[in-house]
């Protein structure tokens, strides 16, 4: 459909009445009296209304969430609470997430009070990922004269900036003369490789005076790698210079892989005594970068790597580079080099069959494709397309009718009752903590029951994650709910896209978590970045200023996300695969991944997308969209329809230009 007609269609469907958010009063009206009392008690505590809190707390003594009031009260008084009171709480609620949360609070308070003997006694290895708590533990251990020197060195060796709690621990390294120039240099290079300039500068000042200029050398290597490499290649060999040269050549390969490879092999590697590990690191890095950029030398360079340099990433990109070049004998060789378990993965089985087809071994190809075509998956659907077979939708419920009493019994467990109550009052994070602890030690069969329970509650995201942990992937009803059909179908019609595609994107982006905010700041079901949401909203002539909560409103989120899908479709001449990749990685990256000349089959293009995340994303959205088609009960669009040939950027832009001219006629 011409772009102008699409805009007219959008205007005809424009109706902002459903954009109003759910009022707090409406939410509160759905709560029962105990839930309202609980929230009132919590608010009273936060407001410092102690008498009101105690009155409400007393009336809730038998309520499932009573431990959360006790936790909140103790948290508020942690500085004055006795050890006995805190230990009693931890023991009483040992089977809840509150026990570890309280222990963390207590440990922080013990460190603040410098009660190191008690800290050492109460610390748990479960908290080792928390660097502040772990460094406090090491400090406490040192105070008890424990030998934790290897652990201290391990913490030291990171390119990340560490919390202040680690300072006393590192002071021990200096005071005990274990902090050597080599140890400082190792961390300097770790910081340099992470481009943590502030930390690198700090560490350079700790080096011997004669070595401090290395920081300036590194800065020049970072900013002007070719000039610095050329100058450094004439200097006298030493270990630290070799470290800088390794950094510099890898840095320069980002600008020009071919020149970097040549410079490394002709002027740098021959003249310096690099370790085998350094040689492997550099050559693997340059070869992989060439593969990610689909450069013609990639397959050759990957083939030249020493076997010790060939990690899992290099193995897979040997295959992908051969696929991109459509060098089918090499595809078979590289798949054959995988171990038996890796070769059996349906991804490589599909490409083995594709390669067999291309070299005329049709019987061998058919045997593999017939097996794959029985699967409800991306490669299963591709295989069915190759053979002209109907798609298989293997649906098997996660539980049977006979399991209903067991699910009901599970719902009566105190931990699941707490989780459900927390979910109902909107404390989603606490609800998930309770749930995760409850299922942590469950068997697969028990997790299947738990997945059904979450689904019964309408807690779809948790049901999806739990059934995955149970390794049951065939319940297509539970794993792929089709919620908000009126909104999705309306937005699909408005934007002239398939509702199944919207469902595929939602399922991959958020798995139906409505209020989710990603670490990058993406919001809601369709994971819209705030800037994108506002830009799309303005383009549609809607609200110019949007808060995060407004962007997360389900109807608005689906509306803006669907409109953005339409926009990226317009950029790529209605090519669903390219638009899907663009939705995930951004249009500028997709342009770089297009073929520079000729065309590519869509399955080849998808499996050679540079980013692992985007490659897996596109495959998932295509599979999920196909399942959504099946569940919606209409025509099932085959992947062969969704995945037309991929053209060059010039060809796509020319086609878009023709569409624009046609729309004006």
XYZ file of C-alpha atoms in Angstrom:
665
model
C 0.000 0.000 0.000
C 1.405 3.469 -0.855
C 2.632 5.488 2.115
C -0.034 8.204 1.648
C -2.852 5.662 1.868
C -1.355 4.204 5.029
C -1.379 7.647 6.679
C -5.027 8.153 5.696
C -5.897 4.758 7.152
C -4.145 5.687 10.399
C -6.100 8.945 10.637
C -9.399 7.139 10.097
C -8.660 4.851 13.043
C -7.301 7.564 15.338
C -9.147 7.492 18.656
C -7.410 8.639 21.811
C -10.194 7.804 24.272
C -8.477 4.614 25.411
C -5.233 6.427 26.298
C -6.410 7.377 29.784
C -4.465 5.521 32.473
C -5.972 3.360 35.209
C -6.737 5.536 38.201
C -5.222 4.643 41.572
C -8.735 4.638 43.014
C -9.799 1.990 40.516
C -6.785 -0.128 41.435
C -7.501 0.289 45.138
C -11.140 -0.691 44.655
C -10.060 -4.145 43.451
C -8.220 -4.865 46.722
C -9.802 -6.637 49.684
C -9.816 -5.158 53.184
C -6.656 -6.952 54.356
C -4.716 -5.818 51.313
C -5.834 -2.222 51.839
C -4.948 -2.405 55.540
C -1.520 -3.802 54.711
C -0.754 -0.963 52.300
C -2.100 1.570 54.796
C 0.163 0.131 57.505
C 3.184 0.304 55.226
C 2.375 3.911 54.296
C 1.937 4.804 57.983
C 5.377 3.410 58.797
C 7.002 5.378 55.976
C 5.211 8.519 57.164
C 6.486 8.034 60.722
C 2.986 7.409 62.123
C 4.158 4.783 64.589
C 0.929 4.418 66.579
C -1.138 4.013 63.412
C 1.343 1.457 62.082
C 1.295 -0.587 65.297
C -2.510 -0.568 65.380
C -2.806 -1.811 61.801
C 0.050 -4.272 62.181
C -1.624 -5.888 65.182
C -4.799 -6.499 63.176
C -2.788 -8.177 60.391
C -0.905 -10.709 62.518
C -2.457 -13.677 60.666
C -2.200 -12.097 57.213
C 0.112 -13.759 54.666
C 2.186 -10.605 54.210
C 2.668 -9.902 57.917
C 6.413 -10.764 57.623
C 6.791 -7.824 55.235
C 5.546 -5.414 57.892
C 7.993 -6.873 60.392
C 10.769 -6.527 57.827
C 9.885 -2.914 57.047
C 9.803 -2.045 60.755
C 13.128 -3.728 61.470
C 14.708 -2.155 58.395
C 13.666 1.260 59.678
C 15.261 0.542 63.070
C 18.290 -1.441 61.895
C 20.828 0.898 63.515
C 19.384 0.390 67.005
C 18.136 -3.203 66.710
C 19.889 -5.821 68.824
C 21.743 -8.749 67.278
C 19.248 -11.068 68.951
C 16.266 -9.317 67.323
C 17.833 -9.463 63.870
C 18.940 -13.091 64.234
C 15.480 -14.076 65.434
C 13.916 -12.453 62.352
C 16.366 -14.212 60.009
C 15.683 -17.565 61.666
C 11.908 -17.102 61.778
C 11.677 -16.174 58.095
C 14.538 -18.317 56.809
C 12.326 -19.759 54.061
C 11.481 -16.361 52.607
C 13.519 -13.881 50.528
C 13.289 -11.524 53.515
C 15.926 -13.485 55.444
C 18.725 -12.778 52.967
C 17.565 -9.202 52.484
C 17.723 -8.641 56.231
C 21.129 -10.291 56.468
C 22.445 -7.929 53.762
C 21.111 -4.921 55.656
C 22.663 -6.210 58.846
C 26.032 -6.819 57.191
C 26.075 -3.247 55.890
C 25.313 -1.983 59.387
C 27.989 -4.212 60.955
C 30.535 -2.855 58.470
C 29.446 0.688 59.254
C 29.997 -0.037 62.961
C 33.292 -1.830 62.130
C 32.192 -4.954 63.991
C 34.394 -7.146 61.838
C 34.364 -10.295 63.960
C 30.571 -10.410 63.859
C 30.591 -9.544 60.150
C 32.940 -12.450 59.423
C 30.692 -14.834 61.363
C 27.464 -13.733 59.657
C 28.685 -13.383 56.054
C 27.482 -15.904 53.449
C 29.081 -16.839 50.120
C 25.670 -16.225 48.544
C 26.553 -12.520 48.582
C 29.898 -12.798 46.762
C 28.505 -11.106 43.625
C 27.946 -7.956 45.698
C 31.432 -6.419 45.611
C 30.754 -4.075 48.527
C 29.722 -6.916 50.825
C 32.498 -9.165 49.535
C 35.218 -6.566 50.086
C 33.881 -5.976 53.588
C 34.119 -9.736 54.114
C 37.746 -9.808 52.940
C 38.521 -6.908 55.255
C 36.821 -8.763 58.117
C 38.818 -11.898 57.277
C 42.072 -9.937 57.313
C 41.145 -8.535 60.719
C 40.803 -12.153 61.894
C 44.260 -12.889 60.402
C 42.800 -15.240 57.789
C 44.828 -15.977 54.655
C 42.697 -14.478 51.879
C 45.555 -13.065 49.799
C 44.585 -15.042 46.637
C 41.003 -13.770 46.969
C 42.179 -10.173 47.385
C 44.331 -10.421 44.244
C 41.413 -11.901 42.327
C 39.206 -8.950 43.287
C 41.967 -6.519 42.338
C 42.322 -7.878 38.811
C 39.389 -6.203 37.085
C 39.016 -3.391 34.603
C 35.960 -2.104 36.427
C 35.914 0.594 39.073
C 35.321 -1.044 42.443
C 33.394 0.324 45.459
C 35.075 2.186 48.312
C 34.672 -0.880 50.519
C 37.582 -2.446 48.607
C 40.048 0.339 49.490
C 41.107 -1.102 52.907
C 41.585 -4.512 51.313
C 43.879 -3.122 48.623
C 45.710 -1.081 51.270
C 46.623 -4.434 52.791
C 48.269 -5.417 49.487
C 50.389 -2.272 49.601
C 51.210 -2.459 53.305
C 52.196 -6.135 53.085
C 54.335 -5.484 49.960
C 52.229 -7.818 47.819
C 51.244 -4.993 45.474
C 53.888 -5.342 42.772
C 54.346 -3.155 39.666
C 53.313 -6.172 37.562
C 50.059 -6.497 39.504
C 49.335 -2.799 38.964
C 50.179 -3.110 35.256
C 47.881 -6.098 34.850
C 44.971 -4.106 36.200
C 45.999 -1.083 34.140
C 45.686 -3.155 30.948
C 42.364 -4.612 32.097
C 41.085 -1.050 32.573
C 42.576 -0.023 29.226
C 40.839 -2.874 27.410
C 37.542 -1.742 28.923
C 38.453 1.845 27.970
C 37.996 2.836 31.605
C 40.147 5.954 31.278
C 39.558 7.262 34.780
C 40.695 4.013 36.389
C 43.614 3.623 33.962
C 44.843 7.131 34.810
C 44.569 6.413 38.540
C 46.518 3.154 38.185
C 49.212 4.757 36.019
C 50.073 7.033 38.944
C 50.746 3.925 41.038
C 53.319 2.616 38.563
C 57.038 3.309 39.023
C 57.956 6.796 37.793
C 59.742 5.406 34.733
C 56.562 3.606 33.609
C 53.969 6.347 34.114
C 54.275 7.639 30.562
C 52.675 4.366 29.458
C 49.301 5.956 30.176
C 49.985 8.659 27.579
C 51.224 5.985 25.164
C 47.981 4.089 25.639
C 45.862 7.222 25.136
C 47.635 7.892 21.836
C 47.194 4.245 20.858
C 43.488 4.592 21.591
C 42.986 7.859 19.685
C 45.445 7.413 16.794
C 46.137 3.691 16.576
C 47.765 3.553 13.123
C 50.202 6.388 13.820
C 51.001 4.975 17.265
C 51.493 1.439 15.946
C 53.832 2.664 13.224
C 55.903 4.632 15.727
C 55.902 1.871 18.367
C 56.948 -0.798 15.864
C 60.414 0.808 15.721
C 60.906 0.761 19.503
C 62.844 -1.761 21.548
C 60.886 -4.866 22.506
C 59.577 -5.192 26.067
C 56.582 -6.887 27.693
C 54.584 -3.723 28.388
C 55.088 -2.426 24.851
C 53.801 -5.761 23.550
C 50.664 -5.346 25.675
C 50.115 -1.893 24.177
C 50.724 -3.179 20.648
C 48.116 -5.919 21.152
C 45.649 -3.280 22.323
C 46.528 -0.961 19.441
C 46.233 -3.490 16.628
C 42.867 -4.686 17.925
C 41.749 -1.075 18.237
C 42.882 -0.240 14.700
C 41.094 -3.294 13.275
C 37.846 -1.491 14.119
C 38.806 1.094 11.493
C 40.400 -1.094 8.828
C 40.620 -4.857 9.269
C 42.573 -5.516 6.056
C 45.331 -3.016 6.869
C 45.410 -4.180 10.499
C 45.888 -7.809 9.399
C 48.662 -6.841 6.985
C 50.424 -4.574 9.500
C 50.277 -7.265 12.169
C 51.690 -9.993 9.955
C 54.379 -7.961 8.156
C 55.684 -5.410 10.664
C 54.551 -6.127 14.210
C 54.351 -9.870 14.853
C 57.757 -10.676 13.260
C 59.660 -8.046 15.290
C 58.345 -8.664 18.801
C 58.352 -11.694 21.083
C 54.614 -12.030 21.547
C 53.329 -14.992 23.530
C 51.255 -17.631 21.748
C 48.277 -16.414 23.756
C 48.746 -12.833 22.501
C 49.142 -13.979 18.889
C 45.991 -16.059 19.103
C 44.083 -13.210 20.742
C 45.015 -10.690 18.033
C 44.459 -12.953 15.043
C 41.144 -14.277 16.337
C 39.999 -10.725 17.094
C 40.788 -9.405 13.591
C 39.377 -12.472 11.826
C 36.139 -12.314 13.813
C 35.752 -8.602 13.155
C 36.120 -9.283 9.431
C 33.466 -12.004 9.722
C 31.084 -9.719 11.613
C 31.494 -7.163 8.824
C 31.061 -9.811 6.114
C 34.398 -8.917 4.560
C 35.696 -11.203 1.779
C 38.881 -12.150 3.678
C 36.987 -13.461 6.714
C 36.848 -17.151 5.762
C 40.529 -17.204 4.808
C 41.656 -15.534 8.029
C 39.447 -17.754 10.183
C 40.915 -20.800 8.427
C 44.457 -19.574 9.192
C 43.901 -19.401 12.952
C 45.914 -21.729 15.155
C 43.643 -24.382 16.609
C 44.340 -22.972 20.090
C 42.840 -19.680 18.867
C 39.609 -21.286 17.663
C 37.062 -20.758 20.416
C 33.328 -21.412 20.164
C 32.702 -18.020 18.553
C 35.338 -18.618 15.877
C 33.926 -22.083 15.091
C 30.451 -20.705 14.528
C 31.641 -17.773 12.444
C 33.627 -20.145 10.239
C 30.251 -21.686 9.404
C 28.403 -18.368 9.127
C 31.040 -16.851 6.848
C 30.771 -19.878 4.563
C 26.962 -19.511 4.617
C 27.203 -15.805 3.763
C 29.488 -16.614 0.819
C 27.187 -19.524 -0.091
C 30.271 -21.723 -0.232
C 28.317 -24.913 0.389
C 31.204 -27.435 0.442
C 32.893 -25.256 3.076
C 29.636 -25.071 5.050
C 29.650 -28.875 5.210
C 33.337 -28.977 6.199
C 32.887 -26.473 9.012
C 29.738 -28.137 10.376
C 31.607 -31.440 10.226
C 34.331 -29.927 12.428
C 31.854 -29.430 15.288
C 31.557 -32.086 17.956
C 28.642 -34.501 17.714
C 26.434 -32.685 20.220
C 26.915 -29.326 18.477
C 26.254 -30.842 15.039
C 22.920 -32.209 16.245
C 21.587 -28.707 16.987
C 18.689 -28.004 14.629
C 20.378 -24.814 13.380
C 23.360 -26.713 11.983
C 21.184 -29.606 10.837
C 19.171 -27.133 8.745
C 22.290 -25.646 7.168
C 23.711 -29.077 6.526
C 20.509 -29.925 4.637
C 20.619 -26.582 2.772
C 24.197 -27.288 1.725
C 23.265 -30.793 0.581
C 20.454 -29.321 -1.529
C 22.768 -26.797 -3.144
C 25.344 -29.413 -4.160
C 22.695 -31.789 -5.483
C 22.542 -34.322 -2.646
C 18.762 -34.050 -2.469
C 18.092 -37.407 -0.812
C 20.439 -36.597 2.085
C 18.863 -33.140 2.364
C 15.337 -34.549 2.395
C 16.085 -36.984 5.224
C 17.259 -34.135 7.471
C 14.517 -31.709 6.428
C 11.744 -34.248 7.032
C 12.952 -34.678 10.612
C 13.234 -30.925 11.186
C 9.809 -30.232 9.648
C 8.178 -32.098 12.541
C 9.275 -29.360 14.966
C 7.350 -26.243 16.008
C 10.295 -23.905 15.555
C 11.951 -21.434 13.206
C 14.070 -24.122 11.552
C 11.153 -26.544 11.593
C 9.079 -24.034 9.623
C 11.955 -23.316 7.207
C 12.395 -27.050 6.617
C 8.665 -27.473 5.952
C 8.877 -24.655 3.392
C 11.738 -26.408 1.605
C 9.654 -29.582 1.298
C 6.273 -27.916 0.741
C 4.874 -29.580 3.871
C 2.276 -28.181 6.288
C 3.622 -26.682 9.503
C 3.490 -28.788 12.643
C 2.079 -27.184 15.787
C 2.882 -29.686 18.512
C 0.665 -28.636 21.379
C 0.731 -30.532 24.665
C -0.558 -28.922 27.836
C 1.907 -28.637 30.686
C -0.506 -30.382 33.054
C -3.453 -32.741 32.689
C -6.892 -32.586 34.293
C -5.633 -35.119 36.823
C -3.043 -32.566 37.985
C -5.663 -29.971 38.969
C -5.741 -31.017 42.672
C -1.938 -30.809 42.803
C -1.980 -27.288 41.351
C -4.643 -26.300 43.872
C -2.570 -27.781 46.694
C 0.508 -25.883 45.501
C -1.433 -22.621 45.644
C -1.991 -23.194 49.378
C 1.698 -23.288 50.226
C 2.663 -20.217 52.302
C 5.368 -19.102 49.847
C 3.017 -19.218 46.851
C 0.267 -17.508 48.842
C 2.677 -14.684 49.686
C 3.767 -14.447 46.069
C 0.163 -14.223 44.891
C -0.746 -11.578 47.463
C 2.278 -9.478 46.522
C 1.329 -9.801 42.865
C -2.229 -8.656 43.584
C -1.140 -5.530 45.502
C 1.299 -4.564 42.745
C 4.560 -5.430 44.520
C 5.839 -7.271 41.466
C 9.523 -7.379 42.428
C 8.771 -8.916 45.816
C 6.291 -11.304 44.206
C 8.964 -12.533 41.796
C 11.478 -12.941 44.637
C 9.042 -15.143 46.527
C 8.244 -17.122 43.391
C 11.869 -17.648 42.381
C 12.817 -18.892 45.834
C 9.767 -21.168 45.916
C 10.616 -22.941 42.647
C 14.408 -22.921 43.084
C 14.655 -26.449 44.466
C 11.664 -27.907 42.618
C 11.841 -30.852 40.239
C 10.812 -30.391 36.604
C 7.430 -31.999 37.284
C 6.799 -29.632 40.191
C 7.791 -26.656 38.043
C 5.203 -27.729 35.475
C 2.546 -27.490 38.175
C 3.906 -24.098 39.215
C 3.805 -22.858 35.610
C 0.135 -23.822 35.399
C -0.533 -22.029 38.682
C 1.090 -18.820 37.411
C -0.928 -19.083 34.206
C -4.137 -19.518 36.203
C -3.292 -16.301 38.049
C -2.805 -14.463 34.746
C 0.872 -14.022 35.599
C 1.941 -14.830 32.053
C 5.581 -13.763 32.156
C 6.253 -15.934 35.200
C 4.344 -18.853 33.674
C 6.467 -18.600 30.510
C 9.761 -18.526 32.435
C 8.731 -21.334 34.766
C 7.580 -23.673 32.006
C 10.906 -23.042 30.246
C 12.755 -24.062 33.418
C 10.606 -27.192 33.451
C 11.887 -27.878 29.900
C 8.333 -28.195 28.582
C 8.069 -26.205 25.364
C 4.954 -27.706 23.791
C 2.196 -25.927 25.713
C 1.480 -23.372 23.002
C -1.477 -21.926 24.911
C 0.513 -21.151 28.037
C 3.674 -20.015 26.229
C 1.918 -17.825 23.657
C -1.127 -16.078 25.138
C -2.931 -13.724 22.745
C -3.956 -10.894 25.045
C -5.551 -7.539 24.157
C -6.813 -8.821 20.818
C -9.081 -5.828 20.198
C -6.170 -3.413 20.593
C -3.707 -5.524 18.602
C -6.099 -6.097 15.693
C -7.084 -2.426 15.591
C -3.450 -1.290 15.509
C -2.578 -3.924 12.918
C -5.359 -2.656 10.646
C -4.463 0.975 11.278
C -0.828 0.387 10.349
C -1.474 -2.204 7.650
C 0.655 -4.876 9.295
C -0.141 -8.384 10.478
C -1.500 -8.783 14.042
C 0.573 -11.956 14.359
C 3.729 -9.894 13.795
C 2.770 -7.536 16.632
C 2.193 -10.565 18.851
C 5.557 -12.021 17.843
C 7.333 -8.798 18.774
C 5.516 -8.471 22.122
C 6.257 -12.079 23.029
C 9.966 -11.640 22.315
C 10.320 -8.147 23.769
C 8.568 -8.524 27.119
C 6.873 -11.937 27.307
C 3.813 -9.983 28.513
C 5.370 -8.016 31.380
C 3.380 -4.816 31.102
C 5.368 -2.613 33.480
C 8.845 -3.809 32.601
C 11.716 -1.369 32.195
C 14.890 -2.776 30.626
C 18.385 -1.842 31.881
C 18.672 0.353 28.767
C 15.410 2.138 29.639
C 13.024 0.453 27.153
C 9.449 0.420 28.425
C 6.373 -1.769 28.386
C 5.101 -4.672 26.329
C 6.812 -3.559 23.120
C 9.916 -2.230 24.903
C 9.906 1.277 23.490
C 12.738 3.648 24.261
C 11.260 6.910 25.600
C 12.791 8.987 22.787
C 11.365 6.612 20.158
C 7.926 6.629 21.794
C 7.835 10.431 21.885
C 9.050 10.736 18.299
C 6.416 8.295 17.024
C 3.728 9.995 19.104
C 4.580 13.394 17.606
C 4.581 11.939 14.107
C 1.078 10.587 14.714
C -0.047 14.016 15.925
C -0.638 12.714 19.437
C 0.657 13.749 22.851
C 4.092 15.368 22.706
C 5.132 14.831 26.314
C 4.910 11.312 27.656
C 5.940 10.050 31.074
C 7.346 6.558 31.515
C 4.095 5.376 33.101
C 2.107 6.732 30.149
C 4.385 4.937 27.674
C 3.825 1.696 29.607
C 0.028 1.953 29.386
C -0.908 -1.116 27.374
C -3.079 0.456 24.632
C -0.664 3.341 24.105
C 2.383 1.063 24.143
C 0.883 -1.249 21.527
C -0.253 1.728 19.445
C 3.161 3.396 19.416
C 5.046 0.122 18.997
C 2.868 -0.894 16.050
C 3.276 2.524 14.446
C 7.037 2.205 14.821
C 6.908 -1.220 13.160
C 5.108 0.468 10.273
C 7.813 3.130 10.094
C 10.645 0.615 9.857
C 8.621 -1.366 7.303
C 8.451 1.799 5.197
C 12.236 2.187 5.399
C 12.752 -1.309 3.999
C 10.024 -1.490 1.359
C 7.711 -3.727 3.397
C 10.442 -6.274 4.151
C 9.344 -7.877 7.422
C 12.697 -9.487 8.225
C 14.657 -6.252 7.806
C 12.021 -4.313 9.746
C 12.153 -6.845 12.599
C 15.938 -6.602 12.791
C 15.674 -2.815 12.663
C 13.156 -2.767 15.537
C 15.728 -4.569 17.671
C 19.080 -3.150 16.563
C 18.169 0.135 14.873
C 17.934 1.033 11.160
C 21.541 2.269 10.951
C 22.934 -1.140 11.899
C 20.654 -3.050 9.533
C 21.856 -0.875 6.648
C 25.430 -1.979 7.392
C 24.408 -5.649 7.338
C 22.785 -5.527 3.893
C 24.649 -7.091 0.953
C 26.913 -4.624 -0.845
C 26.076 -6.128 -4.211
C 23.667 -8.692 -5.595
C 21.077 -10.280 -3.330
C 20.934 -12.801 -0.501
C 18.354 -15.452 0.395
C 16.613 -14.278 3.562
C 17.578 -17.362 5.579
C 21.242 -16.696 4.721
C 20.921 -13.045 5.740
C 19.232 -13.856 9.059
C 21.796 -16.437 10.132
C 24.684 -14.091 9.363
C 23.382 -11.058 11.257
C 26.355 -9.694 13.191
C 24.773 -9.377 16.642
C 23.862 -12.604 18.432
C 20.972 -10.841 20.143
C 19.454 -9.532 16.902
C 19.996 -12.809 15.037
C 18.188 -14.759 17.758
C 15.566 -12.023 18.047
C 14.597 -12.173 14.366
C 14.362 -15.965 14.387
C 12.242 -15.908 17.535
C 9.867 -13.222 16.233
C 9.361 -15.138 12.984
C 8.591 -18.367 14.846
C 6.358 -16.653 17.423
C 4.465 -14.756 14.704
C 3.783 -18.019 12.884
C 2.451 -19.611 16.073
C 0.281 -16.518 16.631
C -1.157 -16.943 13.111
C -2.089 -20.513 13.986
C -3.684 -19.475 17.270
C -5.627 -16.624 15.656
C -7.263 -19.206 13.409
C -6.817 -17.418 10.104
C -4.402 -17.930 7.235
C -0.977 -19.034 8.390
C 1.649 -16.961 6.615
C 4.579 -19.176 5.792
C 8.128 -18.028 6.442
C 8.697 -18.121 2.694
C 6.149 -15.258 2.506
C 7.577 -13.375 5.472
C 11.158 -13.760 4.271
C 11.624 -12.490 0.703
C 15.038 -12.006 -0.892
C 17.268 -9.392 0.747
C 18.483 -6.641 -1.594
C 21.195 -4.002 -1.375
C 20.484 -0.645 0.234
C 20.538 1.031 -3.191
C 17.928 -1.387 -4.530
C 15.691 -0.884 -1.477
C 15.930 2.904 -1.706
C 15.128 2.765 -5.429
C 12.027 0.666 -4.708
C 10.951 3.102 -1.982
C 11.379 5.987 -4.419
C 9.159 4.222 -6.951
C 6.495 3.732 -4.254
C 6.582 7.414 -3.334
C 6.242 8.467 -6.969
C 3.378 6.009 -7.493
C 1.551 7.354 -4.426
C 1.529 10.851 -5.968
C -0.001 9.732 -9.244
